[in-house]
């Protein structure tokens, strides 16, 4: 009799009261034990932290610059998913951390994109460490679209306070005020400052921005000797911009032949694009026009200019406009801007045949890819879509998310939820 035959007839005493155990059962049992041990080993060792006590969010924030990868991964995931408590802990670290931690925290706050961080980040522009100052400026620029007037007011104060001290700080504050949509009101308020030098600084910034929202304040400032000439000059420029845009749009509106309107719309875009950001507020007004071709031209221009002020108005067009062409151009323009706020609208548009390609292209251009993670399964399914562009862009997004999974952020995010 063979060894296996002998084994198959043996009784394993102590197993189930002496029941016969076959070699097949022994192999299965051994395999199960080994697999279980291996699984436990992987669970302990994968990141090495599950057996450790749970740290506070403050401790985790301090580990954003830890030398061990898994600790940085865990800290990043905690900050991204920690809500208001995480934001407060990050803000506290801006005031108490080392230069390296401050720079890393600034980058993290830019990813979280919470406007509460605005004023504390402005404080970094005064930091002694150049790396920290640059990190603060970069974070503020990234968050320009969500920063409130309080942050803009802090920047205007910094602009004035640094007038005789640090040209670098003044230049950084000036540049940031130029990209924050909510900067106009604090700058207009600065026109009434008791110091004529502050008035001049505000007037110069407003002349540079050429925003129609400053018109009333500039008219009032015409009575102030220090800025009278600047105010008049700026108002003339604003008036000329308004007249030119109105004239071009009136010409487009006058074209009635459908076959000629599309070509005229493209000519309008080419004609007005050079005006750039000073035209944004006026173009936003034209998004409400009764004529679909005017709305299309305005939406097209806003996307090509790429100013974040246009995001919410374009999202509204995407929600309520009855003209498919306007919706298409609104979505394309939002894609060019790359803001994450319309992501849910893009997802909802995927089943709509005339919009699905534009929706996928816009999703692929979202700068903060992490906001698309909840839809990862959808993108994986769409990799095999019949439409080549849909499949291509779905694969592009899925690949970006998978690439993040190889970094501290993506890898940690998945571990914490599933293990």
Tab-separated table of C-alpha atoms in Angstrom:
chain	number	residue	atom	x	y	z
A	1	UNK	CA	0.000	0.000	0.000
A	2	UNK	CA	1.345	3.448	-0.846
A	3	UNK	CA	2.106	6.114	1.711
A	4	UNK	CA	-0.917	8.129	0.595
A	5	UNK	CA	-3.063	5.025	0.985
A	6	UNK	CA	-1.792	4.497	4.514
A	7	UNK	CA	-2.418	8.164	5.313
A	8	UNK	CA	-5.935	7.997	3.950
A	9	UNK	CA	-6.806	5.151	6.397
A	10	UNK	CA	-5.085	6.567	9.464
A	11	UNK	CA	-6.967	8.160	12.232
A	12	UNK	CA	-5.754	11.524	13.460
A	13	UNK	CA	-6.356	11.324	17.159
A	14	UNK	CA	-7.524	14.562	18.643
A	15	UNK	CA	-9.293	15.677	15.419
A	16	UNK	CA	-13.059	15.589	15.723
A	17	UNK	CA	-13.026	12.754	18.237
A	18	UNK	CA	-10.912	10.451	16.104
A	19	UNK	CA	-12.625	10.801	12.711
A	20	UNK	CA	-10.709	9.673	9.665
A	21	UNK	CA	-8.868	12.464	7.878
A	22	UNK	CA	-7.888	12.097	4.244
A	23	UNK	CA	-4.682	13.497	2.756
A	24	UNK	CA	-6.823	15.858	0.674
A	25	UNK	CA	-8.392	17.291	3.816
A	26	UNK	CA	-4.971	17.641	5.440
A	27	UNK	CA	-3.676	19.570	2.441
A	28	UNK	CA	-6.701	21.884	2.470
A	29	UNK	CA	-6.310	22.470	6.191
A	30	UNK	CA	-2.610	23.220	5.888
A	31	UNK	CA	-3.263	25.557	2.970
A	32	UNK	CA	-5.955	27.380	4.929
A	33	UNK	CA	-3.664	27.814	7.934
A	34	UNK	CA	-0.834	29.134	5.786
A	35	UNK	CA	-3.143	31.541	3.939
A	36	UNK	CA	-4.565	32.802	7.217
A	37	UNK	CA	-1.116	33.358	8.679
A	38	UNK	CA	0.038	35.100	5.519
A	39	UNK	CA	-3.044	37.325	5.534
A	40	UNK	CA	-2.460	38.312	9.148
A	41	UNK	CA	1.176	39.022	8.384
A	42	UNK	CA	0.238	41.279	5.455
A	43	UNK	CA	-2.350	43.064	7.564
A	44	UNK	CA	0.254	43.820	10.231
A	45	UNK	CA	2.995	44.748	7.854
A	46	UNK	CA	1.291	46.499	4.945
A	47	UNK	CA	1.722	49.896	6.532
A	48	UNK	CA	2.816	48.800	9.959
A	49	UNK	CA	0.395	51.063	11.762
A	50	UNK	CA	-2.846	49.181	12.402
A	51	UNK	CA	-1.622	47.816	15.709
A	52	UNK	CA	-0.734	51.311	16.922
A	53	UNK	CA	-3.089	53.494	18.975
A	54	UNK	CA	-5.069	56.088	17.049
A	55	UNK	CA	-3.280	59.444	16.978
A	56	UNK	CA	-4.905	62.863	17.188
A	57	UNK	CA	-5.300	64.918	14.033
A	58	UNK	CA	-2.664	67.318	15.412
A	59	UNK	CA	-0.156	64.472	15.623
A	60	UNK	CA	-1.047	63.294	12.137
A	61	UNK	CA	-0.545	66.792	10.720
A	62	UNK	CA	2.958	66.851	12.185
A	63	UNK	CA	3.668	63.608	10.308
A	64	UNK	CA	3.133	65.203	6.894
A	65	UNK	CA	6.919	65.511	6.725
A	66	UNK	CA	7.768	62.244	8.502
A	67	UNK	CA	10.686	60.300	7.031
A	68	UNK	CA	8.595	57.112	6.777
A	69	UNK	CA	6.385	56.886	3.709
A	70	UNK	CA	3.434	55.179	5.385
A	71	UNK	CA	3.212	57.857	8.069
A	72	UNK	CA	3.116	60.605	5.454
A	73	UNK	CA	0.492	58.598	3.574
A	74	UNK	CA	-1.667	58.224	6.662
A	75	UNK	CA	-1.300	61.909	7.543
A	76	UNK	CA	-2.264	63.021	4.045
A	77	UNK	CA	-5.367	60.846	3.993
A	78	UNK	CA	-6.415	62.105	7.432
A	79	UNK	CA	-6.047	65.737	6.363
A	80	UNK	CA	-8.018	65.245	3.157
A	81	UNK	CA	-10.891	63.483	4.899
A	82	UNK	CA	-10.778	65.166	8.307
A	83	UNK	CA	-13.166	68.045	7.641
A	84	UNK	CA	-13.163	71.228	9.787
A	85	UNK	CA	-11.048	69.676	12.559
A	86	UNK	CA	-8.299	68.866	10.088
A	87	UNK	CA	-8.437	72.388	8.648
A	88	UNK	CA	-8.073	73.909	12.125
A	89	UNK	CA	-5.161	71.593	12.916
A	90	UNK	CA	-3.462	72.534	9.654
A	91	UNK	CA	-3.968	76.239	10.339
A	92	UNK	CA	-2.474	75.805	13.818
A	93	UNK	CA	0.559	74.092	12.270
A	94	UNK	CA	1.077	77.134	10.030
A	95	UNK	CA	1.708	79.173	13.162
A	96	UNK	CA	3.747	76.688	15.197
A	97	UNK	CA	5.438	74.283	12.793
A	98	UNK	CA	8.938	74.152	11.385
A	99	UNK	CA	9.582	75.805	8.004
A	100	UNK	CA	9.403	72.421	6.266
A	101	UNK	CA	6.075	71.597	7.931
A	102	UNK	CA	4.647	75.041	7.164
A	103	UNK	CA	5.432	74.612	3.470
A	104	UNK	CA	3.869	71.138	3.398
A	105	UNK	CA	0.794	72.311	5.319
A	106	UNK	CA	0.311	75.201	2.889
A	107	UNK	CA	0.265	72.743	-0.010
A	108	UNK	CA	-2.211	70.540	1.873
A	109	UNK	CA	-4.530	73.485	2.582
A	110	UNK	CA	-4.504	74.290	-1.120
A	111	UNK	CA	-5.710	70.745	-1.795
A	112	UNK	CA	-8.397	70.934	0.885
A	113	UNK	CA	-9.448	74.269	-0.680
A	114	UNK	CA	-11.170	75.646	2.425
A	115	UNK	CA	-11.492	79.473	2.418
A	116	UNK	CA	-10.921	79.554	6.202
A	117	UNK	CA	-7.244	79.029	5.454
A	118	UNK	CA	-6.999	82.251	3.440
A	119	UNK	CA	-5.964	84.740	6.130
A	120	UNK	CA	-3.494	82.340	7.838
A	121	UNK	CA	-1.899	81.676	4.454
A	122	UNK	CA	-1.547	85.421	3.888
A	123	UNK	CA	0.463	85.425	7.114
A	124	UNK	CA	3.007	83.102	5.491
A	125	UNK	CA	3.922	85.844	3.025
A	126	UNK	CA	5.719	87.574	5.932
A	127	UNK	CA	7.663	84.455	6.950
A	128	UNK	CA	11.446	84.669	7.173
A	129	UNK	CA	11.896	81.491	5.126
A	130	UNK	CA	11.692	82.017	1.366
A	131	UNK	CA	10.410	78.469	0.760
A	132	UNK	CA	7.551	79.093	3.193
A	133	UNK	CA	6.678	82.417	1.536
A	134	UNK	CA	6.570	80.797	-1.879
A	135	UNK	CA	4.446	77.915	-0.571
A	136	UNK	CA	1.970	80.385	0.917
A	137	UNK	CA	1.726	82.382	-2.301
A	138	UNK	CA	1.304	79.225	-4.376
A	139	UNK	CA	-1.488	77.966	-2.109
A	140	UNK	CA	-3.325	81.293	-2.255
A	141	UNK	CA	-3.080	81.391	-6.035
A	142	UNK	CA	-4.429	77.837	-6.258
A	143	UNK	CA	-7.366	78.788	-4.019
A	144	UNK	CA	-8.099	82.119	-5.744
A	145	UNK	CA	-11.584	81.076	-6.819
A	146	UNK	CA	-12.796	80.282	-3.282
A	147	UNK	CA	-11.050	82.985	-1.241
A	148	UNK	CA	-13.405	85.474	0.393
A	149	UNK	CA	-13.234	89.247	0.844
A	150	UNK	CA	-11.674	88.820	4.290
A	151	UNK	CA	-8.625	87.207	2.711
A	152	UNK	CA	-8.530	89.839	-0.023
A	153	UNK	CA	-8.713	92.553	2.652
A	154	UNK	CA	-5.769	90.941	4.459
A	155	UNK	CA	-3.802	91.086	1.214
A	156	UNK	CA	-4.661	94.755	0.624
A	157	UNK	CA	-3.483	95.537	4.164
A	158	UNK	CA	-0.269	93.606	3.512
A	159	UNK	CA	0.201	95.506	0.257
A	160	UNK	CA	0.036	98.807	2.120
A	161	UNK	CA	2.087	97.717	5.138
A	162	UNK	CA	4.939	96.451	2.957
A	163	UNK	CA	5.205	99.622	0.869
A	164	UNK	CA	8.428	100.748	2.554
A	165	UNK	CA	9.781	97.439	3.822
A	166	UNK	CA	9.865	94.498	1.431
A	167	UNK	CA	9.382	94.788	-2.303
A	168	UNK	CA	9.066	91.003	-2.595
A	169	UNK	CA	6.095	90.876	-0.219
A	170	UNK	CA	4.470	93.801	-1.980
A	171	UNK	CA	4.919	92.136	-5.374
A	172	UNK	CA	3.440	88.857	-4.105
A	173	UNK	CA	0.425	90.614	-2.569
A	174	UNK	CA	-0.121	92.631	-5.732
A	175	UNK	CA	0.026	89.553	-7.947
A	176	UNK	CA	-2.430	87.651	-5.757
A	177	UNK	CA	-4.907	90.534	-5.661
A	178	UNK	CA	-4.847	90.391	-9.432
A	179	UNK	CA	-6.165	86.810	-9.522
A	180	UNK	CA	-8.632	86.774	-6.611
A	181	UNK	CA	-12.144	87.639	-7.845
A	182	UNK	CA	-13.199	88.981	-4.434
A	183	UNK	CA	-10.380	91.544	-4.329
A	184	UNK	CA	-12.360	94.381	-5.932
A	185	UNK	CA	-14.382	95.390	-2.861
A	186	UNK	CA	-11.376	95.649	-0.475
A	187	UNK	CA	-9.446	97.616	-3.102
A	188	UNK	CA	-12.385	99.980	-3.546
A	189	UNK	CA	-12.506	100.437	0.226
A	190	UNK	CA	-8.798	101.239	0.179
A	191	UNK	CA	-9.561	104.174	-2.130
A	192	UNK	CA	-11.016	105.935	0.914
A	193	UNK	CA	-7.937	105.362	3.101
A	194	UNK	CA	-6.734	108.490	4.886
A	195	UNK	CA	-3.205	107.996	3.523
A	196	UNK	CA	-2.974	109.294	-0.074
A	197	UNK	CA	-0.289	106.690	-0.773
A	198	UNK	CA	-2.755	103.911	0.063
A	199	UNK	CA	-5.311	105.525	-2.236
A	200	UNK	CA	-2.792	105.561	-5.068
A	201	UNK	CA	-1.866	101.912	-4.545
A	202	UNK	CA	-5.533	100.905	-4.692
A	203	UNK	CA	-6.214	103.061	-7.743
A	204	UNK	CA	-3.222	101.587	-9.575
A	205	UNK	CA	-4.406	98.060	-8.840
A	206	UNK	CA	-7.921	98.882	-10.026
A	207	UNK	CA	-6.543	100.416	-13.205
A	208	UNK	CA	-4.633	97.210	-13.814
A	209	UNK	CA	-7.665	94.986	-13.161
A	210	UNK	CA	-10.168	97.116	-15.116
A	211	UNK	CA	-13.142	95.504	-13.419
A	212	UNK	CA	-16.549	97.168	-14.013
A	213	UNK	CA	-17.444	96.505	-10.377
A	214	UNK	CA	-15.050	99.298	-9.390
A	215	UNK	CA	-16.806	101.985	-11.467
A	216	UNK	CA	-18.897	103.530	-8.676
A	217	UNK	CA	-15.950	103.730	-6.291
A	218	UNK	CA	-13.767	105.275	-8.976
A	219	UNK	CA	-16.423	107.891	-9.673
A	220	UNK	CA	-16.470	108.762	-5.969
A	221	UNK	CA	-12.665	108.895	-5.936
A	222	UNK	CA	-12.629	111.589	-8.598
A	223	UNK	CA	-13.010	114.088	-5.759
A	224	UNK	CA	-9.739	112.987	-4.141
A	225	UNK	CA	-6.723	114.917	-5.486
A	226	UNK	CA	-4.271	112.032	-5.036
A	227	UNK	CA	-6.161	109.662	-7.337
A	228	UNK	CA	-8.339	111.936	-9.465
A	229	UNK	CA	-6.339	111.453	-12.656
A	230	UNK	CA	-6.006	107.704	-12.118
A	231	UNK	CA	-9.732	107.365	-11.509
A	232	UNK	CA	-10.660	109.333	-14.615
A	233	UNK	CA	-8.231	107.371	-16.771
A	234	UNK	CA	-9.515	104.033	-15.478
A	235	UNK	CA	-13.147	105.015	-15.987
A	236	UNK	CA	-12.402	105.991	-19.583
A	237	UNK	CA	-10.809	102.596	-20.193
A	238	UNK	CA	-13.762	100.796	-18.615
A	239	UNK	CA	-16.188	102.786	-20.730
A	240	UNK	CA	-14.237	101.982	-23.903
A	241	UNK	CA	-14.264	98.264	-23.078
A	242	UNK	CA	-18.005	98.283	-22.465
A	243	UNK	CA	-18.685	100.176	-25.697
A	244	UNK	CA	-16.574	97.828	-27.778
A	245	UNK	CA	-18.152	94.672	-26.373
A	246	UNK	CA	-21.668	96.061	-26.771
A	247	UNK	CA	-20.934	97.108	-30.337
A	248	UNK	CA	-19.555	93.714	-31.355
A	249	UNK	CA	-22.418	91.808	-29.744
A	250	UNK	CA	-24.983	94.115	-31.347
A	251	UNK	CA	-23.421	93.288	-34.701
A	252	UNK	CA	-23.667	89.568	-33.985
A	253	UNK	CA	-27.271	89.918	-32.895
A	254	UNK	CA	-28.196	91.661	-36.145
A	255	UNK	CA	-27.283	88.602	-38.242
A	256	UNK	CA	-30.422	86.591	-38.845
A	257	UNK	CA	-29.328	83.964	-41.362
A	258	UNK	CA	-28.696	80.749	-39.426
A	259	UNK	CA	-25.917	79.593	-41.739
A	260	UNK	CA	-24.010	82.843	-41.151
A	261	UNK	CA	-24.454	83.014	-37.390
A	262	UNK	CA	-21.911	80.331	-36.492
A	263	UNK	CA	-19.171	81.987	-38.531
A	264	UNK	CA	-20.114	85.368	-37.060
A	265	UNK	CA	-19.946	83.912	-33.553
A	266	UNK	CA	-16.400	82.666	-34.125
A	267	UNK	CA	-15.410	86.073	-35.520
A	268	UNK	CA	-16.865	87.718	-32.416
A	269	UNK	CA	-14.763	85.497	-30.172
A	270	UNK	CA	-11.601	86.326	-32.111
A	271	UNK	CA	-12.478	90.021	-32.047
A	272	UNK	CA	-13.019	90.273	-28.285
A	273	UNK	CA	-10.597	87.698	-26.897
A	274	UNK	CA	-7.697	90.154	-26.747
A	275	UNK	CA	-9.518	92.250	-24.120
A	276	UNK	CA	-9.031	89.389	-21.680
A	277	UNK	CA	-9.945	89.561	-18.007
A	278	UNK	CA	-11.372	93.115	-18.036
A	279	UNK	CA	-14.230	91.757	-20.160
A	280	UNK	CA	-15.207	88.946	-17.761
A	281	UNK	CA	-17.900	90.741	-15.751
A	282	UNK	CA	-19.529	92.084	-18.918
A	283	UNK	CA	-19.433	88.664	-20.584
A	284	UNK	CA	-21.071	87.147	-17.510
A	285	UNK	CA	-23.924	89.613	-18.012
A	286	UNK	CA	-24.257	88.495	-21.634
A	287	UNK	CA	-24.709	84.876	-20.508
A	288	UNK	CA	-28.256	85.961	-19.597
A	289	UNK	CA	-29.026	87.355	-23.061
A	290	UNK	CA	-32.217	86.238	-24.828
A	291	UNK	CA	-30.338	85.370	-28.033
A	292	UNK	CA	-28.729	81.919	-28.015
A	293	UNK	CA	-25.856	82.958	-30.280
A	294	UNK	CA	-24.913	85.766	-27.879
A	295	UNK	CA	-24.930	83.331	-24.953
A	296	UNK	CA	-22.793	80.909	-26.961
A	297	UNK	CA	-20.238	83.599	-27.794
A	298	UNK	CA	-20.088	84.791	-24.184
A	299	UNK	CA	-19.630	81.240	-22.879
A	300	UNK	CA	-16.940	80.518	-25.462
A	301	UNK	CA	-15.014	83.680	-24.575
A	302	UNK	CA	-15.191	83.050	-20.842
A	303	UNK	CA	-13.647	79.621	-21.272
A	304	UNK	CA	-10.822	80.902	-23.435
A	305	UNK	CA	-10.076	83.708	-20.967
A	306	UNK	CA	-10.041	81.141	-18.157
A	307	UNK	CA	-11.019	83.369	-15.231
A	308	UNK	CA	-12.484	81.518	-12.219
A	309	UNK	CA	-15.176	84.202	-11.835
A	310	UNK	CA	-16.926	82.526	-14.756
A	311	UNK	CA	-17.284	79.112	-13.089
A	312	UNK	CA	-20.562	79.628	-11.219
A	313	UNK	CA	-22.300	81.546	-14.058
A	314	UNK	CA	-21.272	78.871	-16.572
A	315	UNK	CA	-22.494	76.148	-14.222
A	316	UNK	CA	-25.840	77.922	-14.094
A	317	UNK	CA	-26.014	77.898	-17.911
A	318	UNK	CA	-25.294	74.191	-17.817
A	319	UNK	CA	-28.158	73.667	-15.391
A	320	UNK	CA	-30.912	75.822	-16.876
A	321	UNK	CA	-30.182	76.795	-20.471
A	322	UNK	CA	-32.614	75.281	-22.955
A	323	UNK	CA	-30.229	75.526	-25.893
A	324	UNK	CA	-27.977	72.495	-26.361
A	325	UNK	CA	-25.325	74.562	-28.129
A	326	UNK	CA	-25.046	76.894	-25.149
A	327	UNK	CA	-24.757	73.898	-22.806
A	328	UNK	CA	-22.014	72.408	-24.980
A	329	UNK	CA	-19.960	75.595	-24.971
A	330	UNK	CA	-20.553	76.157	-21.260
A	331	UNK	CA	-19.225	72.668	-20.559
A	332	UNK	CA	-16.240	73.071	-22.878
A	333	UNK	CA	-15.399	76.392	-21.242
A	334	UNK	CA	-15.666	74.967	-17.745
A	335	UNK	CA	-13.326	72.209	-18.862
A	336	UNK	CA	-10.785	74.777	-20.038
A	337	UNK	CA	-10.897	76.494	-16.652
A	338	UNK	CA	-10.341	73.138	-14.918
A	339	UNK	CA	-12.177	73.972	-11.694
A	340	UNK	CA	-13.460	71.005	-9.679
A	341	UNK	CA	-16.799	72.547	-8.676
A	342	UNK	CA	-18.754	71.412	-11.781
A	343	UNK	CA	-17.625	67.765	-11.477
A	344	UNK	CA	-21.058	66.505	-10.399
A	345	UNK	CA	-22.703	68.327	-13.326
A	346	UNK	CA	-20.302	66.595	-15.715
A	347	UNK	CA	-21.162	63.206	-14.232
A	348	UNK	CA	-24.876	63.903	-14.619
A	349	UNK	CA	-24.344	64.876	-18.267
A	350	UNK	CA	-22.630	61.616	-19.276
A	351	UNK	CA	-25.912	59.822	-20.154
A	352	UNK	CA	-27.012	62.772	-22.343
A	353	UNK	CA	-25.813	61.840	-25.809
A	354	UNK	CA	-25.066	65.354	-27.202
A	355	UNK	CA	-23.100	66.231	-24.057
A	356	UNK	CA	-21.348	63.012	-23.023
A	357	UNK	CA	-18.121	63.573	-24.974
A	358	UNK	CA	-17.857	67.161	-23.725
A	359	UNK	CA	-18.560	65.933	-20.193
A	360	UNK	CA	-15.775	63.342	-20.345
A	361	UNK	CA	-13.315	65.845	-21.812
A	362	UNK	CA	-14.160	68.336	-19.058
A	363	UNK	CA	-13.736	65.663	-16.384
A	364	UNK	CA	-10.330	64.761	-17.790
A	365	UNK	CA	-9.265	68.417	-17.401
A	366	UNK	CA	-10.268	68.795	-13.741
A	367	UNK	CA	-7.104	69.933	-11.989
A	368	UNK	CA	-7.879	68.396	-8.600
A	369	UNK	CA	-8.214	64.781	-9.742
A	370	UNK	CA	-8.851	63.523	-6.215
A	371	UNK	CA	-12.438	64.864	-6.293
A	372	UNK	CA	-13.185	62.286	-9.004
A	373	UNK	CA	-12.242	59.301	-6.844
A	374	UNK	CA	-15.868	58.492	-5.845
A	375	UNK	CA	-16.561	57.817	-9.539
A	376	UNK	CA	-13.565	55.525	-10.135
A	377	UNK	CA	-15.747	52.479	-10.861
A	378	UNK	CA	-17.711	54.465	-13.437
A	379	UNK	CA	-14.528	55.482	-15.251
A	380	UNK	CA	-13.280	51.896	-15.205
A	381	UNK	CA	-16.523	50.748	-16.850
A	382	UNK	CA	-16.372	53.507	-19.448
A	383	UNK	CA	-12.871	52.447	-20.528
A	384	UNK	CA	-14.595	50.044	-22.927
A	385	UNK	CA	-17.277	52.453	-24.152
A	386	UNK	CA	-18.112	52.297	-27.851
A	387	UNK	CA	-17.313	55.980	-28.252
A	388	UNK	CA	-13.558	56.247	-28.608
A	389	UNK	CA	-13.329	59.693	-27.004
A	390	UNK	CA	-15.397	58.609	-24.013
A	391	UNK	CA	-13.251	55.497	-23.585
A	392	UNK	CA	-10.008	57.458	-24.001
A	393	UNK	CA	-10.884	60.158	-21.458
A	394	UNK	CA	-12.261	57.600	-18.995
A	395	UNK	CA	-8.989	55.707	-19.199
A	396	UNK	CA	-7.068	58.939	-18.760
A	397	UNK	CA	-8.949	59.775	-15.556
A	398	UNK	CA	-8.715	56.218	-14.210
A	399	UNK	CA	-4.965	56.195	-14.910
A	400	UNK	CA	-4.518	59.474	-13.028
A	401	UNK	CA	-6.369	58.077	-10.027
A	402	UNK	CA	-4.306	54.895	-10.146
A	403	UNK	CA	-1.154	56.992	-10.335
A	404	UNK	CA	-2.264	58.773	-7.182
A	405	UNK	CA	-2.731	55.360	-5.579
A	406	UNK	CA	1.008	54.946	-5.944
A	407	UNK	CA	1.571	58.119	-3.912
A	408	UNK	CA	0.960	58.708	-0.206
A	409	UNK	CA	-2.449	60.235	-0.894
A	410	UNK	CA	-4.102	57.584	-2.982
A	411	UNK	CA	-2.554	54.601	-1.268
A	412	UNK	CA	-3.501	55.687	2.201
A	413	UNK	CA	-7.003	56.699	1.235
A	414	UNK	CA	-7.838	53.165	0.158
A	415	UNK	CA	-6.167	51.482	3.142
A	416	UNK	CA	-8.011	53.358	5.849
A	417	UNK	CA	-11.421	52.634	4.422
A	418	UNK	CA	-11.032	48.966	3.716
A	419	UNK	CA	-8.803	47.538	6.410
